[in-house]
Tab-separated table of C-alpha atoms in Angstrom:
chain	number	residue	atom	x	y	z
A	1	MET	CA	-0.192	0.098	-0.215
A	2	SER	CA	2.961	2.280	0.414
A	3	SER	CA	3.450	2.772	-3.366
A	4	TYR	CA	-0.225	4.458	-3.634
A	5	PRO	CA	-1.802	7.090	-1.793
A	6	CYS	CA	-4.045	6.918	1.100
A	7	ALA	CA	-6.925	8.565	2.722
A	8	ILE	CA	-6.397	6.926	5.916
A	9	PHE	CA	-3.481	4.862	7.374
A	10	PRO	CA	-4.125	1.087	7.545
A	11	GLU	CA	-3.700	0.607	11.083
A	12	GLU	CA	-6.923	3.228	11.396
A	13	ILE	CA	-9.253	1.177	9.264
A	14	GLU	CA	-10.414	-1.158	11.814
A	15	PRO	CA	-11.091	1.251	14.674
A	16	PHE	CA	-12.863	3.509	12.090
A	17	VAL	CA	-15.327	0.826	10.991
A	18	GLN	CA	-15.737	-0.398	14.677
A	19	SER	CA	-16.792	3.194	15.565
A	20	LEU	CA	-19.510	3.322	13.038
A	21	ARG	CA	-23.312	3.349	14.503
A	22	PRO	CA	-26.725	4.226	13.439
A	23	TYR	CA	-28.071	7.547	13.813
A	24	ASP	CA	-31.835	8.442	14.100
A	25	VAL	CA	-33.117	11.337	12.144
A	26	ALA	CA	-33.306	13.811	15.157
A	27	ASP	CA	-29.448	13.302	15.608
A	28	ILE	CA	-28.670	14.400	12.068
A	29	GLY	CA	-26.172	17.566	12.288
A	30	SER	CA	-24.855	16.562	15.899
A	31	LYS	CA	-21.116	16.945	16.755
A	32	SER	CA	-21.033	12.905	16.923
A	33	TRP	CA	-22.738	12.455	13.673
A	34	ILE	CA	-20.436	15.379	11.805
A	35	GLU	CA	-17.452	13.246	13.555
A	36	GLN	CA	-19.031	9.844	11.919
A	37	HIS	CA	-19.599	11.658	8.493
A	38	GLU	CA	-15.708	12.693	8.498
A	39	VAL	CA	-14.967	9.032	9.076
A	40	LEU	CA	-17.205	7.541	6.428
A	41	LEU	CA	-15.752	10.210	3.828
A	42	LYS	CA	-12.352	8.848	4.557
A	43	LEU	CA	-13.428	5.282	4.449
A	44	CYS	CA	-15.307	5.869	1.126
A	45	GLN	CA	-11.956	7.456	-0.182
A	46	GLN	CA	-9.877	4.739	0.765
A	47	ALA	CA	-12.328	1.933	-0.311
A	48	TYR	CA	-12.499	3.750	-3.880
A	49	ILE	CA	-8.548	3.683	-4.191
A	50	GLU	CA	-7.986	0.248	-2.946
A	51	ALA	CA	-10.385	-0.969	-5.770
A	52	SER	CA	-9.300	1.139	-8.364
A	53	THR	CA	-5.507	0.163	-7.594
A	54	LYS	CA	-6.308	-3.601	-7.352
A	55	GLN	CA	-5.093	-3.465	-3.762
A	56	GLU	CA	-6.262	-5.754	-1.195
A	57	GLU	CA	-9.594	-4.346	-0.288
A	58	VAL	CA	-9.507	-3.912	3.354
A	59	VAL	CA	-12.168	-1.297	3.884
A	60	LYS	CA	-14.482	-3.791	2.264
A	61	GLU	CA	-13.231	-6.785	4.472
A	62	TYR	CA	-13.723	-4.913	7.853
A	63	LEU	CA	-16.881	-3.734	7.053
A	64	ILE	CA	-18.232	-7.210	6.429
A	65	LEU	CA	-16.207	-8.432	9.244
A	66	GLU	CA	-17.722	-6.087	11.703
A	67	GLY	CA	-21.396	-6.310	10.196
A	68	LYS	CA	-21.411	-2.470	9.055
A	69	ILE	CA	-22.943	-2.935	5.571
A	70	PRO	CA	-26.615	-2.770	6.982
A	71	LEU	CA	-25.640	0.215	8.649
A	72	LEU	CA	-24.818	1.888	5.334
A	73	ILE	CA	-28.206	1.027	4.179
A	74	HIS	CA	-29.634	2.754	7.649
A	75	GLU	CA	-27.429	5.749	6.937
A	76	LEU	CA	-28.921	6.022	3.446
A	77	PHE	CA	-32.455	6.322	4.493
A	78	SER	CA	-31.852	8.282	7.311
A	79	VAL	CA	-30.413	11.180	5.178
A	80	LEU	CA	-33.306	10.179	2.668
A	81	VAL	CA	-35.904	11.098	5.467
A	82	TRP	CA	-34.075	14.180	6.838
A	83	ARG	CA	-34.026	15.755	3.390
A	84	THR	CA	-37.456	15.309	2.427
A	85	LYS	CA	-39.326	15.536	5.771
A	86	VAL	CA	-36.967	17.890	7.991
A	87	LEU	CA	-35.306	20.083	5.499
A	88	PRO	CA	-38.267	21.969	3.927
A	89	ARG	CA	-39.545	22.634	7.190
A	90	LEU	CA	-36.090	24.225	8.453
A	91	LEU	CA	-35.800	26.042	5.211
A	92	ALA	CA	-39.517	27.242	5.971
A	93	LEU	CA	-38.347	28.998	8.623
A	94	GLU	CA	-35.792	31.668	7.555
A	95	ASP	CA	-32.891	31.731	4.975
A	96	PRO	CA	-29.847	29.961	6.886
A	97	GLU	CA	-26.902	32.456	6.562
A	98	SER	CA	-24.616	29.218	5.669
A	99	ASN	CA	-25.692	26.589	3.577
A	100	PHE	CA	-22.239	24.253	4.251
A	101	LEU	CA	-23.547	22.333	6.746
A	102	LEU	CA	-26.792	21.451	5.016
A	103	TYR	CA	-24.854	20.633	1.865
A	104	SER	CA	-22.708	18.504	4.212
A	105	VAL	CA	-25.772	16.393	5.052
A	106	ILE	CA	-27.135	15.895	1.600
A	107	TYR	CA	-23.697	15.364	0.514
A	108	HIS	CA	-23.709	12.483	2.939
A	109	GLU	CA	-26.213	10.441	1.197
A	110	VAL	CA	-24.121	10.463	-2.102
A	111	ASN	CA	-21.101	9.277	-0.097
A	112	ILE	CA	-22.786	6.392	1.462
A	113	GLY	CA	-23.948	5.612	-2.017
A	114	SER	CA	-20.388	5.758	-3.521
A	115	MET	CA	-19.295	3.541	-0.679
A	116	LEU	CA	-21.850	0.801	-1.626
A	117	GLU	CA	-21.237	1.187	-5.560
A	118	THR	CA	-17.642	0.524	-4.665
A	119	ILE	CA	-17.751	-2.728	-2.211
A	120	LEU	CA	-20.969	-4.314	-3.610
A	121	TYR	CA	-18.885	-5.338	-6.734
A	122	HIS	CA	-18.094	-8.481	-4.696
A	123	ARG	CA	-20.826	-11.103	-4.167
A	124	ASN	CA	-19.647	-11.579	-0.466
A	125	SER	CA	-20.478	-7.882	0.037
A	126	CYS	CA	-24.263	-8.570	-1.676
A	127	GLU	CA	-24.248	-11.744	0.603
A	128	ALA	CA	-23.351	-9.693	3.982
A	129	LEU	CA	-26.743	-7.310	3.354
A	130	GLY	CA	-28.780	-10.072	4.233
A	131	GLY	CA	-32.488	-8.605	4.624
A	132	ASN	CA	-31.214	-5.305	4.340
A	133	ALA	CA	-31.088	-6.031	0.648
A	134	LEU	CA	-34.800	-5.574	0.469
A	135	ASP	CA	-34.306	-2.135	1.759
A	136	LEU	CA	-31.670	-1.329	-0.334
A	137	ILE	CA	-33.860	-2.325	-3.651
A	138	ASP	CA	-36.638	-0.008	-2.321
A	139	TYR	CA	-34.197	2.637	-2.226
A	140	CYS	CA	-32.625	2.283	-5.435
A	141	ALA	CA	-36.285	2.241	-6.787
A	142	GLN	CA	-36.986	5.404	-5.557
A	143	ALA	CA	-33.792	6.935	-6.509
A	144	LEU	CA	-34.405	5.710	-10.320
A	145	GLY	CA	-37.652	7.174	-10.190
A	146	ARG	CA	-36.400	10.663	-8.954
A	147	LEU	CA	-33.789	10.444	-11.788
A	148	MET	CA	-36.556	9.178	-14.676
A	149	GLY	CA	-38.261	12.427	-13.043
A	150	LEU	CA	-35.341	14.809	-13.739
A	151	LEU	CA	-34.835	13.571	-17.194
A	152	ALA	CA	-38.350	14.171	-17.994
A	153	ASN	CA	-38.029	17.615	-16.822
A	154	GLY	CA	-35.340	18.427	-19.244
A	155	TYR	CA	-32.545	17.926	-16.574
A	156	ASN	CA	-30.055	16.849	-19.106
A	157	ASP	CA	-30.955	19.403	-21.821
A	158	ARG	CA	-29.708	22.044	-20.054
A	159	GLU	CA	-26.337	23.286	-18.106
A	160	ASP	CA	-26.324	22.165	-14.726
A	161	ASP	CA	-24.574	25.164	-13.449
A	162	PRO	CA	-26.938	28.524	-14.058
A	163	PRO	CA	-25.075	31.593	-15.579
A	164	PRO	CA	-23.319	33.583	-13.181
A	165	GLU	CA	-25.731	36.463	-12.934
A	166	GLN	CA	-28.109	33.954	-11.939
A	167	LEU	CA	-25.999	32.534	-9.255
A	168	LEU	CA	-25.685	36.090	-7.939
A	169	ASN	CA	-29.495	36.432	-7.213
A	170	GLU	CA	-30.050	32.958	-5.858
A	171	SER	CA	-31.547	32.572	-2.199
A	172	THR	CA	-30.063	29.979	0.084
A	173	LYS	CA	-33.471	27.827	-0.712
A	174	GLU	CA	-33.084	27.714	-4.402
A	175	GLU	CA	-29.238	26.984	-4.125
A	176	ILE	CA	-30.501	23.962	-1.966
A	177	CYS	CA	-32.915	22.697	-4.214
A	178	ARG	CA	-30.513	23.224	-7.471
A	179	MET	CA	-27.912	21.182	-5.104
A	180	GLN	CA	-30.456	18.674	-4.416
A	181	ARG	CA	-31.257	18.088	-7.947
A	182	GLY	CA	-27.529	17.539	-8.775
A	183	LEU	CA	-26.944	15.244	-6.260
A	184	ASP	CA	-30.393	13.221	-6.910
A	185	PHE	CA	-28.780	13.032	-10.401
A	186	ARG	CA	-25.576	11.183	-9.206
A	187	ILE	CA	-27.291	9.043	-7.045
A	188	GLY	CA	-29.661	7.683	-9.390
A	189	MET	CA	-26.420	6.998	-11.781
A	190	LYS	CA	-24.883	5.338	-8.880
A	191	CYS	CA	-28.180	3.276	-8.300
A	192	LEU	CA	-27.925	1.693	-11.809
A	193	SER	CA	-24.593	0.145	-10.840
A	194	ILE	CA	-25.981	-0.933	-7.399
A	195	VAL	CA	-28.836	-2.629	-8.899
A	196	SER	CA	-26.619	-4.557	-11.283
A	197	TYR	CA	-24.731	-5.743	-8.913
A	198	LEU	CA	-27.560	-6.963	-6.708
A	199	VAL	CA	-28.784	-8.725	-9.728
A	200	ASP	CA	-25.799	-10.493	-10.379
A	201	GLY	CA	-25.527	-11.460	-6.920
A	202	LEU	CA	-29.154	-12.851	-6.381
A	203	ASP	CA	-28.419	-16.489	-5.473
A	204	GLN	CA	-26.462	-14.711	-2.534
A	205	LEU	CA	-29.564	-13.131	-1.391
A	206	PRO	CA	-32.925	-13.806	0.184
A	207	LEU	CA	-35.549	-15.434	-2.084
A	208	SER	CA	-38.029	-12.317	-1.407
A	209	VAL	CA	-35.213	-10.251	-3.279
A	210	ALA	CA	-36.268	-11.418	-6.700
A	211	THR	CA	-39.846	-11.101	-5.804
A	212	ARG	CA	-39.580	-7.534	-4.768
A	213	LEU	CA	-37.529	-6.571	-7.789
A	214	VAL	CA	-40.507	-7.858	-10.414
A	215	ARG	CA	-43.460	-7.780	-8.592
A	216	VAL	CA	-43.325	-4.736	-6.531
A	217	HIS	CA	-41.096	-2.338	-8.578
A	218	ASP	CA	-41.072	-3.788	-12.118
A	219	PHE	CA	-37.457	-3.273	-12.708
A	220	PRO	CA	-37.828	-4.709	-16.012
A	221	CYS	CA	-39.845	-2.005	-17.436
A	222	LEU	CA	-37.889	0.646	-15.256
A	223	ILE	CA	-34.428	-0.305	-16.355
A	224	ALA	CA	-35.951	-0.592	-20.291
A	225	GLU	CA	-37.185	3.108	-19.859
A	226	ILE	CA	-33.817	4.229	-18.596
A	227	LEU	CA	-31.911	2.617	-21.673
A	228	HIS	CA	-34.671	4.595	-23.730
A	229	SER	CA	-33.899	7.859	-21.565
A	230	LYS	CA	-30.117	7.305	-21.628
A	231	PRO	CA	-29.118	9.625	-18.902
A	232	TRP	CA	-25.307	9.365	-19.234
A	233	LEU	CA	-25.770	11.366	-22.734
A	234	ARG	CA	-26.492	14.797	-22.841
A	235	ARG	CA	-25.535	17.954	-25.411
A	236	SER	CA	-24.118	20.842	-23.685
A	237	ARG	CA	-25.078	24.354	-24.419
A	238	THR	CA	-21.954	24.783	-27.086
A	239	GLY	CA	-23.480	21.634	-28.684
A	240	VAL	CA	-20.836	19.354	-27.596
A	241	PHE	CA	-21.789	16.001	-26.908
A	242	GLU	CA	-20.983	14.961	-23.203
A	243	LYS	CA	-20.897	11.628	-21.285
A	244	PHE	CA	-21.459	10.917	-17.471
A	245	ARG	CA	-17.973	8.750	-16.569
A	246	LYS	CA	-16.214	8.681	-13.360
A	247	ASP	CA	-19.110	10.685	-11.613
A	248	SER	CA	-18.644	13.698	-13.994
A	249	TRP	CA	-19.419	14.925	-17.577
A	250	GLN	CA	-16.753	14.530	-19.606
A	251	PRO	CA	-16.786	15.829	-23.455
A	252	ALA	CA	-17.209	13.024	-26.143
A	253	VAL	CA	-16.043	13.826	-29.691
A	254	GLY	CA	-16.171	11.590	-32.847
A	255	GLU	CA	-16.079	8.179	-32.184
A	256	ALA	CA	-16.286	8.637	-28.415
A	257	VAL	CA	-20.148	9.554	-28.634
A	258	LEU	CA	-20.669	5.712	-29.778
A	259	LYS	CA	-18.420	4.420	-27.057
A	260	VAL	CA	-20.505	2.500	-24.304
A	261	THR	CA	-19.843	3.729	-20.736
A	262	GLU	CA	-19.404	1.790	-17.558
A	263	THR	CA	-22.985	2.933	-16.207
A	264	GLU	CA	-24.595	1.841	-19.718
A	265	ALA	CA	-23.072	-1.559	-19.828
A	266	GLN	CA	-23.977	-2.437	-16.355
A	267	THR	CA	-27.726	-1.174	-17.190
A	268	TRP	CA	-27.704	-3.448	-20.231
A	269	PHE	CA	-26.360	-6.402	-18.635
A	270	CYS	CA	-28.848	-5.637	-15.745
A	271	LEU	CA	-31.708	-6.333	-18.135
A	272	TYR	CA	-30.026	-9.197	-19.620
A	273	LYS	CA	-29.583	-10.724	-16.234
A	274	LEU	CA	-33.235	-10.126	-15.051
A	275	LEU	CA	-34.782	-11.701	-18.514
A	276	PHE	CA	-32.746	-14.455	-18.425
A	277	ASN	CA	-33.138	-15.314	-14.593
A	278	GLY	CA	-35.308	-18.277	-14.213
A	279	GLU	CA	-36.294	-17.772	-10.778
A	280	VAL	CA	-36.970	-14.014	-11.134
A	281	MET	CA	-39.162	-14.658	-14.207
A	282	ARG	CA	-41.442	-17.209	-12.652
A	283	ASP	CA	-42.628	-14.326	-10.908
A	284	TYR	CA	-43.166	-11.864	-13.687
A	285	GLU	CA	-46.113	-11.897	-15.694
A	286	ILE	CA	-45.032	-10.736	-19.431
A	287	ASN	CA	-48.396	-8.926	-20.591
A	288	ASN	CA	-48.811	-6.863	-23.428
A	289	TYR	CA	-47.833	-3.644	-21.780
A	290	ARG	CA	-44.413	-4.913	-20.667
A	291	GLN	CA	-43.848	-6.743	-24.093
A	292	ARG	CA	-44.146	-3.554	-25.771
A	293	GLU	CA	-41.906	-1.669	-23.120
A	294	ILE	CA	-39.304	-3.891	-22.946
A	295	GLY	CA	-39.399	-5.006	-26.659
A	296	LYS	CA	-38.599	-1.419	-27.594
A	297	CYS	CA	-35.252	-2.049	-26.349
A	298	VAL	CA	-34.567	-4.359	-29.640
A	299	GLY	CA	-33.965	-0.929	-31.505
A	300	LEU	CA	-31.080	0.435	-29.137
A	301	LEU	CA	-29.103	-3.156	-29.566
A	302	ASN	CA	-27.320	-1.700	-33.065
A	303	GLU	CA	-24.470	-2.786	-34.620
A	304	ASN	CA	-21.991	-0.597	-32.729
A	305	LEU	CA	-23.496	-1.582	-29.465
A	306	LEU	CA	-23.043	-5.245	-30.010
A	307	ASP	CA	-19.645	-5.009	-31.253
A	308	GLN	CA	-18.564	-3.433	-28.151
A	309	LEU	CA	-20.957	-5.770	-25.900
A	310	PRO	CA	-21.091	-8.893	-28.004
A	311	ALA	CA	-22.594	-10.709	-25.030
A	312	LEU	CA	-25.850	-8.929	-25.653
A	313	ILE	CA	-26.272	-10.673	-28.832
A	314	PRO	CA	-28.503	-13.593	-27.131
A	315	LEU	CA	-30.487	-10.614	-25.499
A	316	LYS	CA	-31.643	-8.903	-28.655
A	317	GLN	CA	-32.795	-12.305	-29.955
A	318	HIS	CA	-34.735	-12.773	-26.794
A	319	LEU	CA	-36.280	-9.309	-27.275
A	320	CYS	CA	-37.103	-10.220	-31.053
A	321	THR	CA	-38.760	-13.178	-29.716
A	322	LEU	CA	-41.084	-11.402	-27.350
A	323	GLN	CA	-41.788	-8.646	-30.131
A	324	VAL	CA	-43.093	-11.751	-32.377
A	325	THR	CA	-44.866	-13.232	-29.719
A	326	LYS	CA	-46.870	-9.899	-29.225
A	327	GLU	CA	-47.389	-9.734	-33.070
A	328	ALA	CA	-49.162	-13.140	-32.929
A	329	GLY	CA	-51.219	-12.105	-29.937
A	330	GLY	CA	-49.638	-14.458	-27.270
A	331	ASN	CA	-49.448	-13.486	-23.792
A	332	GLN	CA	-46.602	-15.560	-21.606
A	333	THR	CA	-48.130	-15.382	-18.285
A	334	THR	CA	-45.775	-17.529	-15.954
A	335	ARG	CA	-46.638	-16.006	-12.760
A	336	ASN	CA	-46.846	-17.779	-9.693
A	337	ASP	CA	-49.264	-16.501	-7.377
A	338	VAL	CA	-48.524	-18.978	-4.508
A	339	LEU	CA	-46.298	-16.987	-1.925
A	340	LEU	CA	-46.571	-18.395	1.515
A	341	LEU	CA	-44.014	-16.034	3.426
A	342	GLU	CA	-42.452	-13.050	2.158
A	343	GLU	CA	-39.955	-10.844	4.013
A	344	LEU	CA	-40.554	-6.964	4.096
A	345	PRO	CA	-37.939	-4.108	4.451
A	346	GLU	CA	-38.301	-2.164	7.560
A	347	VAL	CA	-35.583	0.287	7.813
A	348	HIS	CA	-37.187	3.377	6.333
A	349	ASP	CA	-40.334	2.682	8.125
A	350	LYS	CA	-38.663	2.405	11.463
A	351	LEU	CA	-36.995	5.274	11.051
A	352	LEU	CA	-40.361	7.291	10.027
A	353	SER	CA	-41.606	5.783	13.169
A	354	ASP	CA	-39.031	6.826	15.473
A	355	ALA	CA	-39.134	10.615	14.001
A	356	ARG	CA	-43.141	10.785	14.367
A	357	ARG	CA	-42.797	9.425	18.042
A	358	PHE	CA	-40.090	12.043	18.672
A	359	GLY	CA	-41.962	14.743	16.869
A	360	TRP	CA	-41.369	16.368	13.581
A	361	ASP	CA	-41.484	20.089	15.332
A	362	ASN	CA	-39.299	18.906	18.132
A	363	ILE	CA	-36.690	17.514	15.567
A	364	VAL	CA	-36.916	20.888	13.401
A	365	GLU	CA	-36.379	22.917	16.715
A	366	ARG	CA	-33.533	20.879	17.889
A	367	GLN	CA	-31.778	21.217	14.629
A	368	ARG	CA	-32.535	24.907	14.311
A	369	THR	CA	-29.541	25.796	16.461
A	370	ILE	CA	-27.241	23.738	14.274
A	371	PHE	CA	-28.443	24.707	10.528
A	372	ILE	CA	-30.014	28.131	11.237
A	373	ASP	CA	-28.825	29.903	14.193
A	374	VAL	CA	-25.475	28.680	14.084
A	375	LYS	CA	-22.486	31.015	14.686
A	376	GLN	CA	-20.118	31.962	12.063
A	377	GLU	CA	-17.017	30.664	14.148
A	378	ASP	CA	-18.599	27.410	14.445
A	379	VAL	CA	-19.467	27.110	10.411
A	380	ARG	CA	-15.533	27.867	9.899
A	381	GLU	CA	-14.457	25.341	12.584
A	382	MET	CA	-16.478	22.833	11.113
A	383	ALA	CA	-15.691	23.941	7.462
A	384	LYS	CA	-12.270	23.005	8.074
A	385	ARG	CA	-12.717	19.617	9.557
A	386	ILE	CA	-14.740	18.641	6.946
A	387	THR	CA	-12.829	20.149	4.099
A	388	ALA	CA	-9.923	18.190	5.572
A	389	ALA	CA	-11.898	15.044	5.630
A	390	TYR	CA	-12.644	15.547	1.753
A	391	ASN	CA	-8.798	15.461	1.019
A	392	MET	CA	-9.662	16.528	-2.483
A	393	ASP	CA	-5.851	17.098	-3.600
A	394	LEU	CA	-5.040	13.528	-2.702
A	395	LEU	CA	-8.028	12.271	-4.950
A	396	GLU	CA	-7.281	14.845	-7.795
A	397	ASN	CA	-3.581	13.719	-7.452
A	398	TYR	CA	-4.569	9.863	-7.565
A	399	ILE	CA	-6.977	10.629	-10.284
A	400	THR	CA	-4.459	12.308	-12.305
A	401	LYS	CA	-1.694	9.792	-11.758
A	402	GLU	CA	-4.293	7.082	-12.962
A	403	ASP	CA	-5.089	8.824	-16.070
A	404	GLU	CA	-1.654	9.234	-16.880
A	405	GLU	CA	-0.795	5.205	-16.290
A	406	VAL	CA	-3.763	4.582	-18.698
A	407	ARG	CA	-2.523	6.731	-21.359
A	408	ALA	CA	1.013	5.268	-20.906
A	409	SER	CA	-0.220	1.874	-21.348
A	410	VAL	CA	-1.996	2.415	-24.833
A	411	LYS	CA	0.243	2.180	-27.849
A	412	PRO	CA	-0.123	5.170	-30.150
A	413	ASP	CA	-1.849	3.084	-32.982
A	414	GLU	CA	-3.896	1.832	-30.696
A	415	GLY	CA	-5.323	4.590	-28.663
A	416	ALA	CA	-9.154	5.443	-27.969
A	417	VAL	CA	-10.654	8.383	-29.571
A	418	GLY	CA	-8.149	11.542	-29.581
A	419	THR	CA	-5.028	9.478	-30.096
A	420	LYS	CA	-5.737	9.009	-33.958
A	421	VAL	CA	-4.908	11.984	-35.779
A	422	CYS	CA	-3.624	12.883	-39.142
A	423	GLY	CA	0.120	12.654	-39.555
A	424	ASN	CA	0.337	15.552	-41.920
A	425	CYS	CA	-2.336	18.023	-40.216
A	426	GLY	CA	-3.047	16.765	-36.905
A	427	ALA	CA	-6.808	16.318	-37.495
A	428	PRO	CA	-8.973	13.598	-36.334
A	429	ALA	CA	-8.395	10.606	-38.746
A	430	ALA	CA	-10.063	6.939	-39.091
A	431	LYS	CA	-7.599	5.568	-41.687
A	432	LYS	CA	-4.058	4.393	-41.395
A	433	CYS	CA	-1.705	3.388	-44.028
A	434	SER	CA	-2.005	-0.188	-45.010
A	435	LYS	CA	1.868	-0.506	-45.349
A	436	CYS	CA	3.268	0.573	-42.466
A	437	LEU	CA	0.113	0.308	-40.546
A	438	LEU	CA	1.583	3.379	-38.079
A	439	VAL	CA	0.575	6.752	-39.818
A	440	PHE	CA	-3.064	7.768	-39.625
A	441	TYR	CA	-4.692	10.182	-42.234
A	442	CYS	CA	-7.805	12.440	-42.568
A	443	SER	CA	-9.577	12.152	-45.721
A	444	ARG	CA	-8.816	15.800	-46.866
A	445	CYS	CA	-4.817	14.754	-46.854
A	446	MET	CA	-5.863	11.661	-48.566
A	447	THR	CA	-7.121	13.554	-51.352
A	448	GLY	CA	-4.442	12.781	-54.290
A	449	ARG	CA	-3.042	9.865	-52.609
A	450	ASN	CA	-3.754	6.313	-53.649
A	451	THR	CA	-6.513	5.172	-51.268
A	452	LYS	CA	-5.515	1.473	-51.619
A	453	ASN	CA	-2.892	2.176	-49.261
A	454	PHE	CA	-5.263	3.209	-46.475
A	455	VAL	CA	-7.289	0.725	-44.054
A	456	ILE	CA	-10.194	1.736	-41.941
A	457	SER	CA	-9.336	1.332	-38.319
């Protein structure tokens, strides 16, 4: 581990994980909650570094060993309940002078989502969820619903950041709402990966998880709708296509527009695994509506996509069969209505029950001194602590180093889009010399040359 940067020292990981405990909605923003927020930030950064550098994933192993993965689900719902039930009441009192602490609480949910996205890649992490996998399925369904709502309202059709003059006139409430929309988008994108991992590890999860996926939330249709909406692709105000990769929007020029992103591939494989899982489909009734919605995905499985993801060829054949069955007037009903016992999610309902018992007004009054009437010196002190925990310089240096290593490992004639440039004028090029197989030329510089000496790369 010494050759890689680290967010926390190896000997700190175990006590950090052991210190984690669940917090009720009324405790959010307290001193001990903020301290745990710092700990989780560092653990998330360390887990990401370990996974990305293919080290031994110590954070993940300790979370499993100490039984703390269900606690992460509790923390997700705790902040979700807080920002949907408590935050509007706080903002209704008056505009807070500083939104730093409010944003830190909202970001806590994204941080936990990032942690789960990292560790649930492994099947033993999915197994460690136990019955809390049902709660996570419910959370992901809500997050994907909010993502679809954002897309339906044109979220990707405009820039996330308003013009500077608009930001100057923005109230704190408007700023918090804008931040929440941005975080809802990021959480939704993370949940696409999380659901893919859960579907991949269904055999490690309780039987009720498969039932909840298809009977309660109809994930096959939900995933199909997301594939049509393409949340990972947008066009900026300048007309440049952008793709959502590594938790940020990156320009996509030329062939890069057609290149499948990691999240897009995971979403496709999620649909594939759902439709080809016999246990799941036994509880799923393929009626006319579902035939139509899921069958529409066949148009997205074009040659370019299948060239990059050839494992999806059976999926295209299956979807074509669904369309033919629909046109023939068939109705594949395979639903099994015999269900004697089913587990139910508990975390969200328990948090709501405890908060109602405490009283929403009492929670708001208790947290008013934390978020509204807070002293400026307290805000500055808290800002220093949390900013140090974010450790953005470490992550920026690490990501830069990682990108440089990737570029160094790519040969000039085998690079991704952007490395193929014309040897004469430097413009983007798609054809290379068939003799040397090294030099690329654009179509303009090929004028007057013997085109037999060029091959499509």
